[in-house]
Short mmCIF file of C-alpha atoms in Angstrom, two decimals:
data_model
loop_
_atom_site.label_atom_id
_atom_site.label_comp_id
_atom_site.label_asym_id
_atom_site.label_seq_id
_atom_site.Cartn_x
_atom_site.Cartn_y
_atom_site.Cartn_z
CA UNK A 1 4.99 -14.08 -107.24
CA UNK A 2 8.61 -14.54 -106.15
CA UNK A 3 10.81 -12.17 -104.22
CA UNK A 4 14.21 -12.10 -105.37
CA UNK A 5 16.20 -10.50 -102.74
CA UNK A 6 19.61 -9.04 -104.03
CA UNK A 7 21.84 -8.00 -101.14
CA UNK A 8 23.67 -5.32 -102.80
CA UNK A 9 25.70 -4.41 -99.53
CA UNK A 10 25.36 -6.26 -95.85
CA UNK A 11 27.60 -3.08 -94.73
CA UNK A 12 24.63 -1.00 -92.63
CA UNK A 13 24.61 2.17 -90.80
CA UNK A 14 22.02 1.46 -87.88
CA UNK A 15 22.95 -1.04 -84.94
CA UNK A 16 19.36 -2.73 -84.21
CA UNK A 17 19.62 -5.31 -81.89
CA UNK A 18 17.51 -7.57 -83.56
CA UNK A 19 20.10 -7.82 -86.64
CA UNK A 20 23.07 -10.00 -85.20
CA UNK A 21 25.69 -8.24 -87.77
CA UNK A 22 28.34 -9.72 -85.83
CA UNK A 23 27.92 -13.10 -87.00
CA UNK A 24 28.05 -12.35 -90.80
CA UNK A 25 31.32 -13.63 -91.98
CA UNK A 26 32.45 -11.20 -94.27
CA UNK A 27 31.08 -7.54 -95.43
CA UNK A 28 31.29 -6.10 -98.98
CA UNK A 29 29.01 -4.47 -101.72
CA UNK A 30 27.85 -5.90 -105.04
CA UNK A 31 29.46 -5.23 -108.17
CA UNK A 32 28.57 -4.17 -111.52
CA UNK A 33 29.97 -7.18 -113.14
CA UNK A 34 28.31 -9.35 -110.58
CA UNK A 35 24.75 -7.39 -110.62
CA UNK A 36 25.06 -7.77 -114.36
CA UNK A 37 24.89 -11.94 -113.76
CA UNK A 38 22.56 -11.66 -111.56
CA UNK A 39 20.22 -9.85 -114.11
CA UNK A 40 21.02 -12.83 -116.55
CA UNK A 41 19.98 -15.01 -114.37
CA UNK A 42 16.42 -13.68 -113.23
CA UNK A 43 16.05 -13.42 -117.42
CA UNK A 44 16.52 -16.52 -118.08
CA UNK A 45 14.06 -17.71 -115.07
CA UNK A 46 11.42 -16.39 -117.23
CA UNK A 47 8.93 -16.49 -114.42
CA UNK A 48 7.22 -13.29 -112.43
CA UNK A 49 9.16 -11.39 -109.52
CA UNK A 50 9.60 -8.89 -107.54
CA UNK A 51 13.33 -7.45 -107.44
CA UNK A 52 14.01 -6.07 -103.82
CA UNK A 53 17.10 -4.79 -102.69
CA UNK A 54 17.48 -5.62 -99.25
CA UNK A 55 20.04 -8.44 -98.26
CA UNK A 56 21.18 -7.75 -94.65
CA UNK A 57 22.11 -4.07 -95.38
CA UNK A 58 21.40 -0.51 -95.92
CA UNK A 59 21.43 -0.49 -99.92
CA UNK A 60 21.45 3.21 -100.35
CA UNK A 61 25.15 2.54 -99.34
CA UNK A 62 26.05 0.98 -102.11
CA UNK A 63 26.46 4.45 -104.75
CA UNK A 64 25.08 2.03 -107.22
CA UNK A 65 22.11 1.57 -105.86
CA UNK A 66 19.80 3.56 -108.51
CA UNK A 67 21.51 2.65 -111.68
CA UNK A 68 20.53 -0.84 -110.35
CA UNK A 69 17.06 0.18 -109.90
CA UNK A 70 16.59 1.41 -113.01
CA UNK A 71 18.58 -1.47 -115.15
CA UNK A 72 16.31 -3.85 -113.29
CA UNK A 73 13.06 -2.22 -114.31
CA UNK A 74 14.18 -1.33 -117.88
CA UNK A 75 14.43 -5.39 -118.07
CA UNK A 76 10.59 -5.53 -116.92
CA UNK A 77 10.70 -6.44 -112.96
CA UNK A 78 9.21 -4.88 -110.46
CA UNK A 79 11.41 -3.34 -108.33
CA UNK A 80 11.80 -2.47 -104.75
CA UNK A 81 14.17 -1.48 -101.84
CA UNK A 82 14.44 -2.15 -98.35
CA UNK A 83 15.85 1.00 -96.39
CA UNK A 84 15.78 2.85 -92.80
CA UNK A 85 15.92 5.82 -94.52
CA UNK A 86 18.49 7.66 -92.74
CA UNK A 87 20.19 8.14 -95.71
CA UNK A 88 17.35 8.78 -98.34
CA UNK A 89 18.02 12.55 -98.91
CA UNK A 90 16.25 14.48 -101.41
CA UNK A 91 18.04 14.22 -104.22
CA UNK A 92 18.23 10.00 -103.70
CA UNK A 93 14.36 10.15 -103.51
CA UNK A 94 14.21 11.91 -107.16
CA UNK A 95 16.64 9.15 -108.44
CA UNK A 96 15.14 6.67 -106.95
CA UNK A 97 11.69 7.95 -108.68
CA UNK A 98 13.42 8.73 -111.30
CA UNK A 99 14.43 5.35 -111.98
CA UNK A 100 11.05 4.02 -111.48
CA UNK A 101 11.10 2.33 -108.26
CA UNK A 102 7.90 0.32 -108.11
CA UNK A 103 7.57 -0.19 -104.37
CA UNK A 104 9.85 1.00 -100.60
CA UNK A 105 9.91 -0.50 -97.49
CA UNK A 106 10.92 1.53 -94.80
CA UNK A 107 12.05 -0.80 -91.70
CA UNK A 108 11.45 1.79 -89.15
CA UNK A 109 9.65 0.09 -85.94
CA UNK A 110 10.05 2.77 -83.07
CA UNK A 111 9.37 6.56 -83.19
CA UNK A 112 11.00 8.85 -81.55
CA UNK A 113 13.45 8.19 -78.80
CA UNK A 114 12.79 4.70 -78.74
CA UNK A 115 14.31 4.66 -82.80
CA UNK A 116 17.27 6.47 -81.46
CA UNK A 117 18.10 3.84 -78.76
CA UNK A 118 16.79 1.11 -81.17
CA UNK A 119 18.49 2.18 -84.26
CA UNK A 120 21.57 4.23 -82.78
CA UNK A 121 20.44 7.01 -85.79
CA UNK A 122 18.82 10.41 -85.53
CA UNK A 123 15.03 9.95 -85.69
CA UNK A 124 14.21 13.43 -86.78
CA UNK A 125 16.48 13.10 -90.01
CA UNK A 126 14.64 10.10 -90.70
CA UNK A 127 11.37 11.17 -90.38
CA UNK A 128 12.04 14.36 -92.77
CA UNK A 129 13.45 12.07 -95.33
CA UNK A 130 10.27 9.54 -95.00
CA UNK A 131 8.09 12.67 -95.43
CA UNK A 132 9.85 13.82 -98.21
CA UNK A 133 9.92 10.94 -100.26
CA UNK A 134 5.82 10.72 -99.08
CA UNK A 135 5.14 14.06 -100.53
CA UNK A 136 7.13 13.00 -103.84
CA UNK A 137 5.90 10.33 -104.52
CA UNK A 138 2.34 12.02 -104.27
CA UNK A 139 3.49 14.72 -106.67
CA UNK A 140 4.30 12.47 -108.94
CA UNK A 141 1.11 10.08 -108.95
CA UNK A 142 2.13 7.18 -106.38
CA UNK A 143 3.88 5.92 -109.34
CA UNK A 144 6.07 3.56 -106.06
CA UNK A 145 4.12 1.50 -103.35
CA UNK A 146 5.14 2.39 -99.95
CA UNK A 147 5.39 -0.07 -97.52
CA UNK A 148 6.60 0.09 -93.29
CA UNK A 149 8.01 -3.02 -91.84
CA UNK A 150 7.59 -3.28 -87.91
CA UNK A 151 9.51 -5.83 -86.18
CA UNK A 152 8.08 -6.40 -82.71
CA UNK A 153 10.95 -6.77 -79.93
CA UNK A 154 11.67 -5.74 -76.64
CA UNK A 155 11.29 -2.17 -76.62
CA UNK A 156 8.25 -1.81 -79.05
CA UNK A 157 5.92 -4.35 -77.43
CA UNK A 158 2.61 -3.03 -76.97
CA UNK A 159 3.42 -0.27 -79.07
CA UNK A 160 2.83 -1.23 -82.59
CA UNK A 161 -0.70 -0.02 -82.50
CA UNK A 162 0.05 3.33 -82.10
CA UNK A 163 3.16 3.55 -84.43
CA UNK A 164 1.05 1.89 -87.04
CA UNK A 165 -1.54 4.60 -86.83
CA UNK A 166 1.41 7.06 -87.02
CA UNK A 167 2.15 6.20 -90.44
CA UNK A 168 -1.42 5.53 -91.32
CA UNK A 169 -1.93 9.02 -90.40
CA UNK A 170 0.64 9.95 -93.38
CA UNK A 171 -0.84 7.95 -95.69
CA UNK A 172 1.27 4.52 -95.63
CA UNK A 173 -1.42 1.83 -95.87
CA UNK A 174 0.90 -1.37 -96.81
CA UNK A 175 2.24 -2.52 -93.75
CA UNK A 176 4.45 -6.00 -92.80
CA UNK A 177 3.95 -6.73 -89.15
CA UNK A 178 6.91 -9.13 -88.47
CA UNK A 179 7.69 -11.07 -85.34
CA UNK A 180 11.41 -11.49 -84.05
CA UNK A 181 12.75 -13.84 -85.57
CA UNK A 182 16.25 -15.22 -84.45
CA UNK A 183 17.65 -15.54 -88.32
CA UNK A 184 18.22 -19.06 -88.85
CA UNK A 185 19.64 -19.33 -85.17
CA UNK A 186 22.50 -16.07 -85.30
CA UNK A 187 20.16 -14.67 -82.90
CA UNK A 188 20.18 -15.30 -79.04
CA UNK A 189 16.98 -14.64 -78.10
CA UNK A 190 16.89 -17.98 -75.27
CA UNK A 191 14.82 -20.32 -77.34
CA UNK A 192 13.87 -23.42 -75.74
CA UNK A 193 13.86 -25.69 -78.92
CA UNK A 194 17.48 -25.24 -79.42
CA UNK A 195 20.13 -27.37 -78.65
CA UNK A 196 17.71 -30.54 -77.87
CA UNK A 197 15.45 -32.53 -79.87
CA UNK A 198 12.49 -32.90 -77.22
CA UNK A 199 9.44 -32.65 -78.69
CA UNK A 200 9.81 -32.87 -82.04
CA UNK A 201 7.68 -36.22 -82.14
CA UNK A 202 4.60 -34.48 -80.69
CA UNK A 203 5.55 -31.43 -82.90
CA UNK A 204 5.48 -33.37 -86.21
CA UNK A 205 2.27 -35.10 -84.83
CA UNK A 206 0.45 -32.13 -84.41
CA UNK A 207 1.51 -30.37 -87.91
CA UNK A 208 0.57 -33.66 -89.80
CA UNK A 209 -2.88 -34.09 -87.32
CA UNK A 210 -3.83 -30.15 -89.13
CA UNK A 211 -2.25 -31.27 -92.64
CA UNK A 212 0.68 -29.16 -92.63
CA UNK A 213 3.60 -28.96 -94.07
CA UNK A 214 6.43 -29.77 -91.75
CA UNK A 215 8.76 -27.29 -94.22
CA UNK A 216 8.82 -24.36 -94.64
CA UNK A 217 8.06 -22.05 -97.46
CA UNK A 218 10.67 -19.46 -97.43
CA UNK A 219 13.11 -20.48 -99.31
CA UNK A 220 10.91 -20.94 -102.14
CA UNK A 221 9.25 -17.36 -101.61
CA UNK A 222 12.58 -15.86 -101.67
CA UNK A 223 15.50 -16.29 -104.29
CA UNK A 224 18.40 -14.88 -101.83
CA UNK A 225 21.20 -14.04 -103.35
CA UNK A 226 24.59 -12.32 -101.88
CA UNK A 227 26.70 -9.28 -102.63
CA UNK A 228 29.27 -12.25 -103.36
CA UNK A 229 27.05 -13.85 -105.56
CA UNK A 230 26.20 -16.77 -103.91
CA UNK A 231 23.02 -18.13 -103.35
CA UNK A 232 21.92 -18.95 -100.06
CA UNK A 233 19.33 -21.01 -99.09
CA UNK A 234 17.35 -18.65 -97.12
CA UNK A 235 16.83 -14.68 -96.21
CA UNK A 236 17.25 -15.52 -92.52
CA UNK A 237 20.49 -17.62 -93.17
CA UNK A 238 22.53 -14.43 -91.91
CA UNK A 239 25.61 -16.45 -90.79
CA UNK A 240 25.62 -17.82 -94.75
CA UNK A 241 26.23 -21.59 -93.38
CA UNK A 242 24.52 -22.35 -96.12
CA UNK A 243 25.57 -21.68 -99.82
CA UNK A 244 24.31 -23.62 -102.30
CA UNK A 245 26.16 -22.15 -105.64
CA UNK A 246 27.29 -19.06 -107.08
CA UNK A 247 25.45 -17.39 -109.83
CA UNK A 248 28.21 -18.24 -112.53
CA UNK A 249 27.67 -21.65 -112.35
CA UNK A 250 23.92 -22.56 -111.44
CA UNK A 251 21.05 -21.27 -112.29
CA UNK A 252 17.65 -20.65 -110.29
CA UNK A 253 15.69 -23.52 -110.96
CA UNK A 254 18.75 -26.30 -109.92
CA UNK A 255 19.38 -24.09 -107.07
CA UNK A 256 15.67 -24.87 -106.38
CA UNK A 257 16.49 -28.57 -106.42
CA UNK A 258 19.33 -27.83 -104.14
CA UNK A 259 16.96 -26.30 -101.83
CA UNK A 260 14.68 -29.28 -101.36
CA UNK A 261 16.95 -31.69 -100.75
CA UNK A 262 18.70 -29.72 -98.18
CA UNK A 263 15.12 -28.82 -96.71
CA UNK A 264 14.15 -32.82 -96.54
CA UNK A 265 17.71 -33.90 -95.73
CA UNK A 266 17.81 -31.67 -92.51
CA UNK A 267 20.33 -28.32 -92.08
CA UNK A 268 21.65 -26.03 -89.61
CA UNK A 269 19.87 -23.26 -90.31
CA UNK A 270 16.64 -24.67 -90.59
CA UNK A 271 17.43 -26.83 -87.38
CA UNK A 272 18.09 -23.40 -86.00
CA UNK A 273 15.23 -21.31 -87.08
CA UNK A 274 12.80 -19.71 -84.92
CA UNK A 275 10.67 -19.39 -88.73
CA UNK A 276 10.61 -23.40 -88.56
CA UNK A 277 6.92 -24.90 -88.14
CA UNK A 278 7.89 -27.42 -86.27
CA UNK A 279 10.59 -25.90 -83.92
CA UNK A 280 7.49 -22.88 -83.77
CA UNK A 281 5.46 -26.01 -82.06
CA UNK A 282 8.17 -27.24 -80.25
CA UNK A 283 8.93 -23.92 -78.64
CA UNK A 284 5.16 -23.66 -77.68
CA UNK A 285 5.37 -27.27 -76.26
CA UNK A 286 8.73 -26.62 -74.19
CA UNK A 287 7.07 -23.74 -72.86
CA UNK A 288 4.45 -25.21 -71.28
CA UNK A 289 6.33 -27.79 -70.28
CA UNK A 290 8.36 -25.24 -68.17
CA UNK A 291 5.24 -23.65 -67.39
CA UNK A 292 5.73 -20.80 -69.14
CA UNK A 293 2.71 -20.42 -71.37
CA UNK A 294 -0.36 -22.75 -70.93
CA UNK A 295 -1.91 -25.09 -72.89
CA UNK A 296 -3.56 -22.99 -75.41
CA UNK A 297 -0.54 -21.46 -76.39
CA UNK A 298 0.23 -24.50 -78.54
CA UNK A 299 -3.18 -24.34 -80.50
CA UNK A 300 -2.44 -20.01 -80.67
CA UNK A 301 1.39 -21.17 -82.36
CA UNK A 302 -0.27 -23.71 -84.87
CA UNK A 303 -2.81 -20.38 -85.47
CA UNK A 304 0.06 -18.23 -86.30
CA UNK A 305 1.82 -20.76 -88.34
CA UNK A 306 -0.74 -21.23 -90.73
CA UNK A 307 -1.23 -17.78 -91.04
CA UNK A 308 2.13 -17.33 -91.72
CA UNK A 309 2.32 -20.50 -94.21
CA UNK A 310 -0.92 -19.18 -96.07
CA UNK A 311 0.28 -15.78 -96.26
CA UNK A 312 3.78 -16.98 -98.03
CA UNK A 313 1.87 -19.20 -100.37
CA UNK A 314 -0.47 -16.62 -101.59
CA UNK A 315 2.76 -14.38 -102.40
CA UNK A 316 3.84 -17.19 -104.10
CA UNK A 317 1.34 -18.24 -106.89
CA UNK A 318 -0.90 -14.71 -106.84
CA UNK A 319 -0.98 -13.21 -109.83
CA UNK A 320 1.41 -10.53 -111.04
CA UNK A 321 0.73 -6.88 -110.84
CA UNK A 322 -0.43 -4.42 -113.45
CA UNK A 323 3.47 -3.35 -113.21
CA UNK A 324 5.66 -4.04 -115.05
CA UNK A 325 4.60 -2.35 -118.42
CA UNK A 326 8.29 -2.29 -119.98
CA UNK A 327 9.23 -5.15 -122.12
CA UNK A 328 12.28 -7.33 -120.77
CA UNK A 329 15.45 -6.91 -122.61
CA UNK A 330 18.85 -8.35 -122.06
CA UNK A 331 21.32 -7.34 -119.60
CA UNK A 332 24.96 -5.43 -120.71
CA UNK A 333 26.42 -9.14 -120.44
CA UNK A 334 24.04 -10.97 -122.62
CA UNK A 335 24.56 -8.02 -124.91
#
C-alpha cells in the first residue's frame, strides 16, 4: 500500500536539529480549496493508501487539521498523522478520535531532558498529552494505531533501547526505527559521497553483483505532495528542488512517469541523498578508504540497504488493511 503524504503546514513548533527548516524555501499551510483537489485526486487514483498528514511540519497547526481527517476517511482512506505532540491537548485527541483517525505517529526520540535540548519543547507537556491520547484511545477500543518514530542522531545514540522500552512499557508496540538521514542533501551531516563521484563504479558493481536495484524506492512508496500543491518527487526533497507538477494539472499516475524518468535521468536530490543505494555504498567505500570503518562495513551497508529496500517494497504491494469500512464518495469539488 501507498503512503500519500499531504503536508498540510511545513510551519513547526520544535527546532530538532535533524530537520534543516532553514533550507525550505517558503512556509505556509494548506487550504481548503487546495485539500479539496487533493482529495480528487487520490479518488480518481483508485488504488489503496494510506493518507498521512505529515509533510515537513507540525499539522496540528494547521486549525484544519481534523475536518481534514475526517473528510479523508468519510471518502474511505485510511488515515493518519504525524505529530510531536506538544500540541495534542485533550480536547484535539477527542476530535481527532472523533474523526476516526486510523493510525498516529508520535516523532518523539529523546525523553526527558535530552527532548528538551533536542526538541527546544517542554517534555512533561508532551508526555501528558501522549498519555492522554494512550488512555483514549483505550477507552474507546484502539479504534487508531499508535505508532513512535525514533530517529537516531547525536544525542540519542545508544539510547534507543531504553526509550523504546519506555513506550513499550505504555503499550505502543508499532515502532519506526529511522536512521539520520540528510533529506535529499539539505542536511550537513559531512558525508563523504558528496561533492565527488569516486566510487560510484565499484558502488554500482557491487549493487548489480547482489541484484539490486541501483534506485530507489521512495518515491514510489510515497505520493508527496505540498501545502502549495505541488508534487514533489520525494519526502526527503525538503529544499523542493524538485517539483514535478501541481495537482491542478497532473494527476498521480503521469506524475509517476515523471518520477522515473527523473530517477533514470539523474537529479539533485537523489545525487544528494544519504537514502540513495548507491551513494549508501559509496559512503561505506569512502570510509574505508579514509580508514574510517573497515572492510566489513561495506558488506554491513549492502545489509542495511536491502533491508531497507525490502521493507519499502513490502509497504508497497501488501495487502490493504481491514480499515477502511466506509465507502468512498466524492469530494465537495467533484460534488
Amino acid at each position: 500500500m501507498r503512503t500519500a503524504d499531504i503536508e498540510i503546514t511545513n510551519h513547526c513548533n520544535a527546532l530538532c536539529n535533524f530537520c534543516p527548516r532553514d533550507r525550505m524555501p517558503s512556509l505556509g499551510g494548506m487550504t481548503e480549496a487546495t485539500f479539496d483537489s487533493v482529495l480528487d485526486r487520490l479518488l480518481e487514483y483508485k488504488q489503496p493508501i494510506l493518507v498521512s498528514f505529515c509533510g515537513f511540519g507540525e499539522p496540528l497547526l494547521n486549525r484544519n487539521l481534523e475536518n481534514f481527517v475526517r473528510r479523508t476517511r468519510e471518502a474511505g482512506f485510511p488515515t493518519g498523522i504525524t505529530t510531536n505532540a506538544s500540541l495534542l491537548t485533550e480536547q484535539r485527541t477527542r476530535e481527532l478520535l472523533d474523526a476516526d483517525i486510523t493510525q498516529i505517529v508520535f516523532s518523539i526520540s529523546d525523553l526527558g531532558e535530552d527532548y528538551e535540548e533536542v526538541y527546544n519543547l517542554d517534555y512533561n507537556r508532551t508526555a501528558k498529552n501522549i498519555d492522554y491520547f494512550l488512555a483514549e484511545n483505550d477507552k474507546r477500543g484502539h479504534p487508531c494505531e499508535i505508532w513512535v518514530s525514533l530517529v537516531e542522531h547525536d544525542i540519542n545514540r545508544g539510547k534507543l533501547g531504553r526509550y523504546r522500552e519506555h513506550w513499550t512499557s505504555k503499550g505502543v508496540d508499532h515502532f519506526f526505527m529511522v536512521p539520520e538521514i540528510n533529506r535529499g542533501g539539505a542536511l550537513d551531516r559531512g558525508h563523504l559521497f558528496q561533492g565527488t563521484d569516486e566510487r560510484t563504479s565499484e558502488a554500482r558493481e557491487i549493487l548489480a553483483a547482489e541484484k539490486e536495484p541501483l534506485l530507489c524506492m521512495m518515491p514510489f512508496h510515497t505520493i508527496s505532495i505540498s501545502w502549495e500543491g505541488l508534487y514533489l518527487l520525494c519526502c526527503q526533497d525538503w529544499e523542493k528542488r524538485l517539483p514535478l507538477g501541481h495537482i491542478a494539472q497532473h494527476t498521480i499516475s503521469e506524475v509517476d512517469e515523471f518520477k522515473h524518468l527523473k530517477l533514470t535521468e539523474g537529479n539533485p536530490v537523489c545525487r544528494d541523498c544519504s537514502l540513495s543505494p548507491l551513494n549508501a555504498i559509496r559512503e561505506r567505500l569512502l570510509e574505508v578508504d579514509a580508514g574510517l570503518a573497515e572492510p566489513h562495513a561495506v558488506d554491513e551497508a549492502m545489509d542495511e540497504f536491502r533491508r531497507q529496500h525490502w521493507r519499502l517494497f513490502d509497504l508497497l504491494f501488501s495487502d490493504p488493511p481491514a480499515n477502511p469500512d466506509k465507502p468512498r464518495k466524492a469530494s465537495s469539488v467533484a460534488r
